[in-house]
Short mmCIF file of C-alpha atoms in Angstrom, two decimals:
data_model
loop_
_atom_site.label_atom_id
_atom_site.label_comp_id
_atom_site.label_asym_id
_atom_site.label_seq_id
_atom_site.Cartn_x
_atom_site.Cartn_y
_atom_site.Cartn_z
CA MET A 539 -25.28 -22.05 -10.09
CA ILE A 540 -28.51 -20.53 -11.44
CA GLU A 541 -27.98 -18.56 -14.64
CA SER A 542 -31.44 -18.26 -16.17
CA ASN A 543 -34.29 -16.00 -15.16
CA ALA A 544 -36.64 -18.77 -16.27
CA ASN A 545 -35.69 -20.69 -13.10
CA ALA A 546 -38.71 -21.17 -10.83
CA GLN A 547 -36.97 -19.70 -7.75
CA ILE A 548 -35.91 -16.61 -9.70
CA LYS A 549 -39.44 -16.16 -11.00
CA LYS A 550 -40.74 -16.34 -7.45
CA ILE A 551 -38.25 -13.70 -6.26
CA GLN A 552 -39.30 -11.40 -9.09
CA LYS A 553 -42.97 -11.89 -8.26
CA LEU A 554 -42.30 -11.23 -4.56
CA LYS A 555 -40.62 -7.97 -5.52
CA LYS A 556 -43.41 -6.83 -7.81
CA SER A 557 -46.68 -8.00 -6.32
CA ALA A 558 -48.02 -6.89 -2.94
CA ARG A 559 -50.84 -9.38 -3.32
CA PHE A 560 -48.40 -12.27 -3.87
CA ARG A 561 -46.36 -11.15 -0.86
CA ARG A 562 -49.46 -11.14 1.34
CA GLN A 563 -50.58 -14.50 0.02
CA GLU A 564 -47.17 -16.11 0.66
CA ARG A 565 -46.43 -14.03 3.80
CA LEU A 566 -42.95 -13.56 2.33
CA PHE A 567 -40.88 -10.64 1.05
CA ILE A 568 -37.39 -9.89 -0.27
CA VAL A 569 -34.55 -8.13 1.51
CA GLU A 570 -31.28 -7.10 -0.13
CA GLY A 571 -27.79 -6.59 1.26
CA TRP A 572 -25.95 -8.15 4.17
CA LYS A 573 -27.21 -5.90 6.97
CA MET A 574 -30.87 -6.54 6.31
CA THR A 575 -30.21 -10.23 5.70
CA GLU A 576 -28.41 -10.43 9.02
CA GLU A 577 -31.35 -8.81 10.84
CA ALA A 578 -33.66 -11.39 9.31
CA LEU A 579 -31.27 -14.25 10.13
CA ASN A 580 -31.06 -13.09 13.75
CA ARG A 581 -34.84 -13.39 13.98
CA GLY A 582 -34.99 -16.79 12.28
CA LEU A 583 -37.08 -15.34 9.46
CA VAL A 584 -34.95 -16.25 6.43
CA ARG A 585 -36.55 -18.88 4.20
CA SER A 586 -33.82 -18.98 1.53
CA LEU A 587 -30.66 -17.09 0.57
CA TYR A 588 -29.27 -16.06 -2.80
CA PHE A 589 -25.72 -14.95 -3.48
CA SER A 590 -23.94 -13.57 -6.50
CA VAL A 591 -20.64 -15.38 -7.21
CA SER A 592 -18.68 -12.60 -5.52
CA GLY A 593 -21.27 -12.24 -2.73
CA GLU A 594 -20.96 -15.91 -1.88
CA LYS A 595 -17.21 -15.51 -1.36
CA GLU A 596 -17.76 -12.59 0.98
CA TYR A 597 -20.81 -13.63 2.99
CA ALA A 598 -21.28 -17.40 2.97
CA GLY A 599 -18.59 -17.80 5.67
CA ARG A 600 -20.60 -15.61 8.05
CA LEU A 601 -23.63 -17.88 7.97
CA SER A 602 -22.65 -20.23 10.79
CA GLY A 603 -24.05 -19.24 14.13
CA TYR A 604 -27.54 -18.33 12.93
CA GLY A 605 -29.15 -21.51 14.17
CA ARG A 606 -31.07 -23.59 11.70
CA GLU A 607 -29.63 -24.29 8.26
CA VAL A 608 -30.95 -21.98 5.53
CA PRO A 609 -31.06 -23.25 1.93
CA SER A 610 -28.91 -21.09 -0.33
CA GLU A 611 -28.21 -20.74 -4.04
CA ILE A 612 -25.54 -19.02 -6.08
CA LEU A 613 -26.59 -16.90 -9.06
CA SER A 614 -24.42 -15.73 -11.92
CA ASP A 615 -23.36 -12.10 -11.38
CA ARG A 616 -25.34 -11.08 -14.45
CA LEU A 617 -28.54 -12.72 -13.20
CA PHE A 618 -28.03 -11.33 -9.69
CA SER A 619 -27.68 -7.75 -10.90
CA GLU A 620 -30.80 -8.25 -13.01
CA LEU A 621 -32.72 -9.10 -9.82
CA THR A 622 -31.57 -6.21 -7.70
CA ASP A 623 -32.69 -2.55 -7.68
CA THR A 624 -29.67 -1.19 -5.88
CA VAL A 625 -26.99 0.60 -7.86
CA THR A 626 -24.16 -1.19 -6.05
CA PRO A 627 -25.62 -4.60 -5.14
CA GLN A 628 -23.95 -6.31 -2.20
CA GLY A 629 -24.34 -9.76 -3.69
CA VAL A 630 -26.80 -11.19 -1.18
CA LEU A 631 -30.59 -11.27 -1.02
CA ALA A 632 -33.03 -13.28 1.02
CA VAL A 633 -36.58 -14.55 0.88
CA VAL A 634 -37.91 -13.62 4.32
CA GLU A 635 -41.01 -14.39 6.35
CA MET A 636 -43.00 -11.33 7.42
CA PRO A 637 -42.56 -10.50 11.11
CA GLN A 638 -45.83 -10.92 13.01
CA TYR A 639 -46.97 -8.87 15.97
CA ASP A 640 -49.87 -9.29 18.30
CA ARG A 641 -51.76 -5.99 18.55
CA ALA A 642 -52.00 -6.48 22.33
CA GLN A 643 -48.21 -6.46 22.49
CA PHE A 644 -47.81 -2.76 21.85
CA ALA A 645 -51.21 -1.46 22.84
CA HIS A 646 -50.92 -2.81 26.37
CA SER A 647 -47.66 -1.15 27.24
CA LYS A 648 -48.13 1.59 29.81
CA ASN A 649 -46.71 4.62 28.02
CA ALA A 650 -46.93 3.32 24.47
CA ALA A 651 -46.66 5.99 21.77
CA LEU A 652 -48.00 4.85 18.39
CA LEU A 653 -47.64 6.38 14.96
CA CYS A 654 -50.92 5.94 13.06
CA LEU A 655 -50.71 6.40 9.30
CA GLU A 656 -53.63 7.01 6.96
CA ASP A 657 -53.08 6.15 3.30
CA ILE A 658 -49.38 7.04 3.04
CA GLN A 659 -48.54 6.52 -0.64
CA ASP A 660 -44.85 7.19 -1.08
CA PRO A 661 -42.60 4.17 -0.33
CA GLY A 662 -39.69 6.38 0.75
CA ASN A 663 -41.96 8.26 3.17
CA LEU A 664 -43.32 5.09 4.77
CA GLY A 665 -39.87 3.55 5.12
CA THR A 666 -38.46 6.75 6.58
CA MET A 667 -41.33 6.95 9.08
CA VAL A 668 -40.67 3.41 10.33
CA ARG A 669 -36.95 4.24 10.60
CA THR A 670 -37.66 7.44 12.53
CA ALA A 671 -40.20 5.61 14.73
CA GLU A 672 -37.40 3.38 15.98
CA GLY A 673 -35.11 6.34 16.64
CA ALA A 674 -37.82 8.20 18.56
CA GLY A 675 -38.66 5.10 20.61
CA MET A 676 -42.22 4.63 19.37
CA ALA A 677 -43.97 1.45 20.51
CA GLY A 678 -45.31 0.72 17.03
CA VAL A 679 -46.67 1.85 13.69
CA VAL A 680 -50.35 1.43 12.77
CA MET A 681 -51.24 1.57 9.08
CA SER A 682 -54.52 2.02 7.23
CA LYS A 683 -55.39 -0.50 4.54
CA ARG A 684 -54.59 1.92 1.72
CA CYS A 685 -51.03 2.68 2.82
CA VAL A 686 -48.37 1.56 0.34
CA ASP A 687 -47.32 -2.01 1.19
CA LEU A 688 -44.79 -2.11 4.03
CA PHE A 689 -43.03 -4.99 2.24
CA ASN A 690 -42.59 -3.12 -1.05
CA PRO A 691 -38.82 -3.33 -1.80
CA LYS A 692 -38.40 0.48 -1.70
CA VAL A 693 -40.13 0.70 1.69
CA VAL A 694 -38.07 -2.19 3.06
CA ARG A 695 -34.84 -0.54 1.88
CA SER A 696 -35.65 2.87 3.33
CA THR A 697 -36.47 1.47 6.78
CA MET A 698 -32.73 0.65 7.09
CA GLY A 699 -33.51 -2.41 9.18
CA ALA A 700 -36.08 -0.75 11.47
CA LEU A 701 -38.72 -2.91 9.75
CA PHE A 702 -37.43 -5.80 11.86
CA ARG A 703 -37.36 -3.83 15.10
CA VAL A 704 -40.50 -1.67 15.15
CA PRO A 705 -43.78 -3.51 15.80
CA PHE A 706 -46.54 -2.76 13.28
CA PHE A 707 -50.20 -3.41 12.74
CA PHE A 708 -52.35 -3.25 9.59
CA CYS A 709 -55.92 -2.01 10.06
CA GLU A 710 -58.89 -3.34 8.20
CA GLU A 711 -60.58 0.00 9.00
CA ILE A 712 -58.33 2.55 10.73
CA THR A 713 -61.21 4.55 12.27
CA THR A 714 -62.33 1.39 14.11
CA ASP A 715 -58.83 0.82 15.44
CA VAL A 716 -58.38 4.43 16.53
CA GLU A 717 -61.72 4.25 18.36
CA LEU A 718 -60.46 1.11 20.06
CA LEU A 719 -57.21 2.82 21.03
CA LYS A 720 -59.22 5.63 22.63
CA LYS A 721 -61.17 3.09 24.67
CA GLU A 722 -57.84 1.63 25.77
CA GLY A 723 -56.81 5.00 27.18
CA PHE A 724 -54.79 6.43 24.30
CA THR A 725 -54.92 10.18 23.76
CA ILE A 726 -55.09 10.76 20.01
CA TYR A 727 -53.29 13.74 18.44
CA ALA A 728 -53.93 14.69 14.83
CA ALA A 729 -51.22 16.52 12.90
CA HIS A 730 -53.49 19.13 11.35
CA PRO A 731 -52.88 22.43 9.53
CA ARG A 732 -55.79 24.02 11.42
CA GLY A 733 -54.84 22.68 14.84
CA GLN A 734 -55.39 25.14 17.72
CA LYS A 735 -52.15 24.44 19.54
CA MET A 736 -48.59 24.13 18.29
CA PHE A 737 -47.09 20.65 18.47
CA THR A 738 -44.53 21.98 20.94
CA GLU A 739 -47.23 23.05 23.41
CA GLU A 740 -48.44 19.55 24.27
CA THR A 741 -46.86 17.20 26.78
CA TYR A 742 -47.97 13.88 25.25
CA SER A 743 -48.18 12.08 28.57
CA GLY A 744 -49.54 8.56 29.04
CA ARG A 745 -50.57 6.46 26.07
CA VAL A 746 -50.39 8.46 22.88
CA GLY A 747 -51.37 8.00 19.23
CA ILE A 748 -50.16 10.43 16.53
CA LEU A 749 -52.25 10.56 13.35
CA ILE A 750 -50.49 11.44 10.10
CA GLY A 751 -52.46 11.70 6.85
CA ASN A 752 -51.97 11.08 3.16
CA GLU A 753 -49.32 13.17 1.33
CA ALA A 754 -51.71 14.94 -1.02
CA ASN A 755 -54.94 15.12 1.00
CA GLY A 756 -53.89 15.09 4.64
CA LEU A 757 -56.09 13.31 7.19
CA SER A 758 -59.66 12.42 6.28
CA GLU A 759 -62.34 14.41 8.12
CA GLU A 760 -63.61 11.18 9.63
CA LEU A 761 -60.27 10.25 11.16
CA SER A 762 -59.24 13.72 12.31
CA ASN A 763 -62.65 14.12 13.97
CA LEU A 764 -61.75 11.17 16.17
CA ALA A 765 -58.67 12.94 17.51
CA ASP A 766 -58.73 14.28 21.06
CA LYS A 767 -56.48 17.14 19.98
CA ARG A 768 -55.58 18.73 16.66
CA VAL A 769 -52.06 20.08 16.73
CA ARG A 770 -50.11 21.97 14.10
CA ILE A 771 -46.52 22.52 13.11
CA PRO A 772 -45.74 26.21 12.57
CA MET A 773 -44.71 27.13 9.02
CA GLU A 774 -43.00 30.25 7.72
CA GLY A 775 -43.14 31.41 4.11
CA GLN A 776 -45.89 30.35 1.74
CA LEU A 777 -45.62 26.62 2.18
CA GLU A 778 -48.92 24.71 2.20
CA SER A 779 -47.58 21.73 4.10
CA LEU A 780 -44.47 19.83 5.12
CA ASN A 781 -43.50 16.43 3.76
CA ALA A 782 -45.47 13.73 5.63
CA ALA A 783 -42.32 11.96 6.88
CA VAL A 784 -40.94 15.28 8.14
CA SER A 785 -44.20 16.08 9.99
CA ALA A 786 -44.20 12.61 11.50
CA ALA A 787 -40.57 12.99 12.58
CA LEU A 788 -41.18 16.34 14.27
CA PHE A 789 -44.15 14.90 16.18
CA MET A 790 -42.40 11.68 17.16
CA TYR A 791 -39.32 13.51 18.44
CA GLU A 792 -41.54 15.94 20.32
CA VAL A 793 -43.13 12.96 22.10
CA HIS A 794 -39.63 11.58 22.73
CA ARG A 795 -38.43 14.90 24.15
CA ASN A 796 -41.31 14.93 26.63
CA ARG A 797 -40.47 11.44 27.84
CA ARG A 798 -36.77 11.67 28.39
CA MET B 337 -49.88 21.57 -32.33
CA ILE B 338 -46.64 19.64 -31.84
CA GLU B 339 -47.10 15.90 -32.22
CA SER B 340 -43.60 14.52 -32.80
CA ASN B 341 -40.81 14.02 -30.28
CA ALA B 342 -38.39 14.85 -33.11
CA ASN B 343 -39.41 18.51 -32.78
CA ALA B 344 -36.45 20.66 -31.70
CA GLN B 345 -38.30 22.21 -28.72
CA ILE B 346 -39.34 18.78 -27.45
CA LYS B 347 -35.78 17.52 -27.77
CA LYS B 348 -34.58 20.50 -25.75
CA ILE B 349 -37.14 19.81 -22.99
CA GLN B 350 -36.03 16.19 -22.81
CA LYS B 351 -32.39 17.21 -22.61
CA LEU B 352 -33.18 19.76 -19.88
CA LYS B 353 -34.88 17.01 -17.91
CA LYS B 354 -32.04 14.55 -18.26
CA SER B 355 -28.79 16.48 -18.23
CA ALA B 356 -27.58 18.56 -15.26
CA ARG B 357 -24.71 19.81 -17.41
CA PHE B 358 -27.09 21.05 -20.12
CA ARG B 359 -29.24 22.74 -17.47
CA ARG B 360 -26.21 24.55 -16.05
CA GLN B 361 -25.02 25.55 -19.51
CA GLU B 362 -28.42 26.96 -20.51
CA ARG B 363 -29.29 28.20 -16.99
CA LEU B 364 -32.72 26.69 -17.59
CA PHE B 365 -34.79 23.88 -16.08
CA ILE B 366 -38.24 22.30 -16.37
CA VAL B 367 -41.16 22.64 -13.98
CA GLU B 368 -44.39 20.64 -14.23
CA GLY B 369 -47.92 21.38 -13.09
CA TRP B 370 -49.82 24.62 -12.65
CA LYS B 371 -48.69 25.53 -9.11
CA MET B 372 -44.99 25.45 -9.93
CA THR B 373 -45.58 27.17 -13.26
CA GLU B 374 -47.49 29.93 -11.49
CA GLU B 375 -44.63 30.42 -9.01
CA ALA B 376 -42.24 30.81 -11.94
CA LEU B 377 -44.62 33.14 -13.80
CA ASN B 378 -44.97 35.32 -10.69
CA ARG B 379 -41.20 35.77 -10.70
CA GLY B 380 -40.95 36.45 -14.44
CA LEU B 381 -38.78 33.36 -14.90
CA VAL B 382 -40.80 31.44 -17.51
CA ARG B 383 -39.11 31.27 -20.89
CA SER B 384 -41.75 29.15 -22.65
CA LEU B 385 -44.90 27.20 -21.82
CA TYR B 386 -46.20 23.85 -23.06
CA PHE B 387 -49.76 22.58 -22.70
CA SER B 388 -51.45 19.32 -23.46
CA VAL B 389 -54.69 19.78 -25.42
CA SER B 390 -56.75 19.43 -22.25
CA GLY B 391 -54.24 21.49 -20.19
CA GLU B 392 -54.54 24.38 -22.62
CA LYS B 393 -58.30 24.50 -22.10
CA GLU B 394 -57.85 24.60 -18.34
CA TYR B 395 -54.86 26.88 -17.86
CA ALA B 396 -54.33 29.15 -20.88
CA GLY B 397 -57.08 31.49 -19.68
CA ARG B 398 -55.19 32.10 -16.43
CA LEU B 399 -52.14 33.48 -18.21
CA SER B 400 -53.19 37.11 -18.45
CA GLY B 401 -51.88 39.23 -15.62
CA TYR B 402 -48.37 37.77 -15.49
CA GLY B 403 -46.75 40.70 -17.25
CA ARG B 404 -44.73 39.97 -20.35
CA GLU B 405 -46.06 37.64 -22.99
CA VAL B 406 -44.71 34.10 -22.74
CA PRO B 407 -44.47 31.98 -25.91
CA SER B 408 -46.56 28.84 -25.61
CA GLU B 409 -47.17 25.66 -27.59
CA ILE B 410 -49.79 22.95 -27.50
CA LEU B 411 -48.66 19.31 -27.57
CA SER B 412 -50.77 16.30 -28.41
CA ASP B 413 -51.90 14.55 -25.20
CA ARG B 414 -49.84 11.50 -26.20
CA LEU B 415 -46.65 13.53 -26.66
CA PHE B 416 -47.29 15.50 -23.45
CA SER B 417 -47.65 12.38 -21.33
CA GLU B 418 -44.44 11.04 -22.90
CA LEU B 419 -42.61 14.13 -21.61
CA THR B 420 -43.86 14.07 -18.06
CA ASP B 421 -42.79 11.92 -15.10
CA THR B 422 -45.88 12.48 -13.01
CA VAL B 423 -48.52 9.80 -12.85
CA THR B 424 -51.37 12.27 -13.26
CA PRO B 425 -49.89 15.06 -15.41
CA GLN B 426 -51.65 18.40 -15.05
CA GLY B 427 -51.19 19.29 -18.69
CA VAL B 428 -48.78 22.18 -18.27
CA LEU B 429 -44.98 22.41 -18.12
CA ALA B 430 -42.59 25.31 -18.44
CA VAL B 431 -39.01 26.02 -19.43
CA VAL B 432 -37.83 28.23 -16.60
CA GLU B 433 -34.77 30.37 -15.90
CA MET B 434 -32.85 29.41 -12.76
CA PRO B 435 -33.42 31.85 -9.89
CA GLN B 436 -30.21 33.69 -9.01
CA TYR B 437 -29.17 34.85 -5.56
CA ASP B 438 -26.35 37.01 -4.41
CA ARG B 439 -24.50 35.27 -1.57
CA ALA B 440 -24.37 38.58 0.30
CA GLN B 441 -28.17 38.64 0.31
CA PHE B 442 -28.61 35.90 2.87
CA ALA B 443 -25.26 35.95 4.61
CA HIS B 444 -25.60 39.58 5.65
CA SER B 445 -28.93 39.23 7.40
CA LYS B 446 -28.57 39.66 11.15
CA ASN B 447 -29.98 36.39 12.44
CA ALA B 448 -29.64 34.33 9.29
CA ALA B 449 -29.88 30.56 9.79
CA LEU B 450 -28.41 28.57 6.91
CA LEU B 451 -28.70 24.90 6.06
CA CYS B 452 -25.35 23.71 4.68
CA LEU B 453 -25.44 20.41 2.79
CA GLU B 454 -22.47 18.22 1.95
CA ASP B 455 -22.89 15.80 -0.95
CA ILE B 456 -26.60 15.00 -0.50
CA GLN B 457 -27.31 12.37 -3.15
CA ASP B 458 -31.00 11.55 -3.00
CA PRO B 459 -33.21 13.91 -5.02
CA GLY B 460 -36.19 13.41 -2.68
CA ASN B 461 -34.03 14.25 0.33
CA LEU B 462 -32.66 17.46 -1.20
CA GLY B 463 -36.12 18.61 -2.33
CA THR B 464 -37.61 17.83 1.07
CA MET B 465 -34.82 19.77 2.82
CA VAL B 466 -35.47 22.86 0.71
CA ARG B 467 -39.21 22.52 1.43
CA THR B 468 -38.60 22.17 5.16
CA ALA B 469 -36.11 25.06 5.09
CA GLU B 470 -38.91 27.36 3.96
CA GLY B 471 -41.26 26.06 6.67
CA ALA B 472 -38.64 26.54 9.38
CA GLY B 473 -37.81 30.05 8.15
CA MET B 474 -34.21 29.38 7.15
CA ALA B 475 -32.44 32.23 5.35
CA GLY B 476 -30.99 29.93 2.72
CA VAL B 477 -29.55 26.59 1.66
CA VAL B 478 -25.86 26.17 0.89
CA MET B 479 -24.85 23.14 -1.20
CA SER B 480 -21.51 21.45 -1.85
CA LYS B 481 -20.54 20.82 -5.47
CA ARG B 482 -21.28 17.10 -5.24
CA CYS B 483 -24.88 17.47 -4.07
CA VAL B 484 -27.43 16.12 -6.55
CA ASP B 485 -28.46 18.92 -8.92
CA LEU B 486 -31.09 21.20 -7.36
CA PHE B 487 -32.76 21.48 -10.79
CA ASN B 488 -33.11 17.73 -11.28
CA PRO B 489 -36.85 17.18 -12.01
CA LYS B 490 -37.32 14.97 -8.92
CA VAL B 491 -35.71 17.56 -6.66
CA VAL B 492 -37.78 20.36 -8.20
CA ARG B 493 -40.97 18.37 -7.68
CA SER B 494 -40.27 17.50 -4.07
CA THR B 495 -39.53 21.13 -3.10
CA MET B 496 -43.27 21.80 -3.68
CA GLY B 497 -42.51 25.34 -4.85
CA ALA B 498 -40.03 26.20 -2.07
CA LEU B 499 -37.31 26.16 -4.75
CA PHE B 500 -38.63 29.57 -5.84
CA ARG B 501 -38.83 30.96 -2.32
CA VAL B 502 -35.72 29.76 -0.47
CA PRO B 503 -32.43 31.44 -1.46
CA PHE B 504 -29.61 29.02 -2.28
CA PHE B 505 -25.94 29.05 -3.04
CA PHE B 506 -23.68 26.47 -4.72
CA CYS B 507 -20.16 26.16 -3.33
CA GLU B 508 -17.12 25.52 -5.43
CA GLU B 509 -15.49 24.18 -2.23
CA ILE B 510 -17.81 24.00 0.78
CA THR B 511 -15.02 24.06 3.39
CA THR B 512 -13.89 27.46 2.00
CA ASP B 513 -17.44 28.80 2.24
CA VAL B 514 -17.98 27.49 5.77
CA GLU B 515 -14.69 29.12 6.82
CA LEU B 516 -15.95 32.35 5.30
CA LEU B 517 -19.25 32.06 7.17
CA LYS B 518 -17.34 31.68 10.43
CA LYS B 519 -15.41 34.87 9.67
CA GLU B 520 -18.75 36.56 9.07
CA GLY B 521 -19.89 35.64 12.56
CA PHE B 522 -21.83 32.46 11.92
CA THR B 523 -21.75 29.78 14.62
CA ILE B 524 -21.46 26.44 12.83
CA TYR B 525 -23.26 23.36 14.22
CA ALA B 526 -22.53 19.90 12.81
CA ALA B 527 -25.19 17.22 13.03
CA HIS B 528 -22.92 14.46 14.28
CA PRO B 529 -23.52 11.00 15.80
CA ARG B 530 -20.69 11.60 18.30
CA GLY B 531 -21.72 15.13 19.27
CA GLN B 532 -21.29 15.96 22.97
CA LYS B 533 -24.58 17.78 23.39
CA MET B 534 -28.09 16.91 22.30
CA PHE B 535 -29.54 19.12 19.58
CA THR B 536 -32.21 20.26 22.05
CA GLU B 537 -29.59 21.64 24.46
CA GLU B 538 -28.34 24.44 22.22
CA THR B 539 -29.99 27.86 21.77
CA TYR B 540 -28.77 28.64 18.23
CA SER B 541 -28.64 32.38 18.82
CA GLY B 542 -27.25 34.88 16.31
CA ARG B 543 -26.10 33.78 12.86
CA VAL B 544 -26.20 30.03 12.57
CA GLY B 545 -25.12 27.40 10.05
CA ILE B 546 -26.28 23.78 10.32
CA LEU B 547 -24.08 21.18 8.58
CA ILE B 548 -25.77 18.02 7.28
CA GLY B 549 -23.69 15.30 5.61
CA ASN B 550 -24.07 12.71 2.88
CA GLU B 551 -26.69 9.96 3.37
CA ALA B 552 -24.25 7.05 3.46
CA ASN B 553 -21.10 8.60 4.88
CA GLY B 554 -22.26 11.52 7.02
CA LEU B 555 -20.10 14.65 7.20
CA SER B 556 -16.49 14.53 6.05
CA GLU B 557 -13.90 14.85 8.83
CA GLU B 558 -12.63 18.00 7.18
CA LEU B 559 -16.01 19.74 7.27
CA SER B 560 -17.12 18.56 10.70
CA ASN B 561 -13.78 19.70 12.12
CA LEU B 562 -14.69 23.22 11.04
CA ALA B 563 -17.83 23.17 13.18
CA ASP B 564 -17.91 25.21 16.37
CA LYS B 565 -20.16 22.60 17.95
CA ARG B 566 -20.99 18.97 17.21
CA VAL B 567 -24.52 18.16 18.22
CA ARG B 568 -26.42 14.89 18.11
CA ILE B 569 -29.98 13.71 17.83
CA PRO B 570 -30.81 11.04 20.44
CA MET B 571 -31.74 7.64 19.01
CA GLU B 572 -33.46 4.71 20.67
CA GLY B 573 -33.24 1.12 19.44
CA GLN B 574 -30.41 -0.11 17.25
CA LEU B 575 -30.63 2.50 14.54
CA GLU B 576 -27.31 3.70 13.11
CA SER B 577 -28.65 6.98 11.83
CA LEU B 578 -31.75 8.89 10.82
CA ASN B 579 -32.63 9.84 7.26
CA ALA B 580 -30.68 12.99 6.29
CA ALA B 581 -33.84 15.00 5.50
CA VAL B 582 -35.31 13.99 8.88
CA SER B 583 -32.13 15.04 10.75
CA ALA B 584 -32.11 18.34 8.87
CA ALA B 585 -35.78 18.93 9.71
CA LEU B 586 -35.27 18.27 13.42
CA PHE B 587 -32.34 20.71 13.51
CA MET B 588 -34.08 23.40 11.47
CA TYR B 589 -37.21 23.27 13.60
CA GLU B 590 -35.09 23.37 16.76
CA VAL B 591 -33.51 26.58 15.47
CA HIS B 592 -36.99 27.87 14.64
CA ARG B 593 -38.29 27.00 18.11
CA ASN B 594 -35.48 29.00 19.71
CA ARG B 595 -36.30 32.04 17.61
CA ARG B 596 -40.03 32.27 18.04
#
């Protein structure tokens, strides 16, 4: 049983939680709780498992049937709760390999609808968008380089498992990738406060990309100029904008509605 | 200039930020930043103003024209940044009286659509719902007693000012209030994973109440049994549910769409 936070494995977990750069370098991240761990186990992505004393009693028995053996350790309850952000920790966390997707995989599908995100900063927003993307049946999520890290623990938690089920792609330069999508036959829609048409007036047929911009500044001029259509969400009252995850959800479900 | 956090006014601000009970007792809360302060000034709700040294230079000149004189203090920049949660504080915060609404005010309107929330726990979710409620033109937001406090600083911030523009009502017992709404001619729709109809199949005519449940547990049996109709949002993939603020947004904008 590990009891000290000076243990090398514990230090690595802490660094994987804190540092996006370390996560990228190791291609690893941390998931907490049984559901997320199970998703990762199902995909053969778990590198190592950590239980609290009580967590081990509850979950260790469920480990058979996930193929290859995964190394696991038990931590004292005190040390475990020190490691976790959740208010009621479930007593299990895992070091997990990042899922990898080939860009061709989702861009080549016939009626692919992609959510393209420019510089989303709030972890809860990004996680919620990935979660909603699964619900709305999007083919994938494309992220600009300055989006908050998808493997940030708060983002991971708020995806509610969708992180393992929605393909994603990180852009070196999102304008280049959106230009490429256009060449591949995608119609690009920008969620824009000065759009001519309402979002409910489009039919979103064929391959579609939806551009959603940064929470404070919206889409950059450069990116929204690339859009084939600028479309807006109507707003009553004196509101300047909707929350980015809400805008994204309304657009994604509008695409979904047109495809059912 | 106030420089010490032992100052009685500073202690009161800190307590108003931390304690929901103290806020209720004093009927006061804290807003940060110029936009929110301006909203409160416009409504004559500001009890006192606090500037950082740099904030005073920028904003004090804008104070004329808001009617009655508001007492203000300047804080050292160090003390000001200690008080604020925002990463880039704007140098102004205000002690503000809670807006008050008469229940009759929104329940008596002819086509009122109300968002009714049971035990929403996440401050970002509640704030986002109030923000979206303004955008979708809802007549008000009704909250159960165990919702996170509407005047929690994180909730206030994420409403983006809508807190001052969307009427709200706190229930002692939400089932009693929903029963009352039904007697007043409201048709009650529950967002429910086992709803018979899709949310896009209803027309939401006349007076409407939309019930949204707690993030982890959904709606209580008791409350969803009161609904006239249970309606669901379609979900692809293996998702168990959508984020509560996303579900609420989809419903509210569906109501809006049917009323345009």
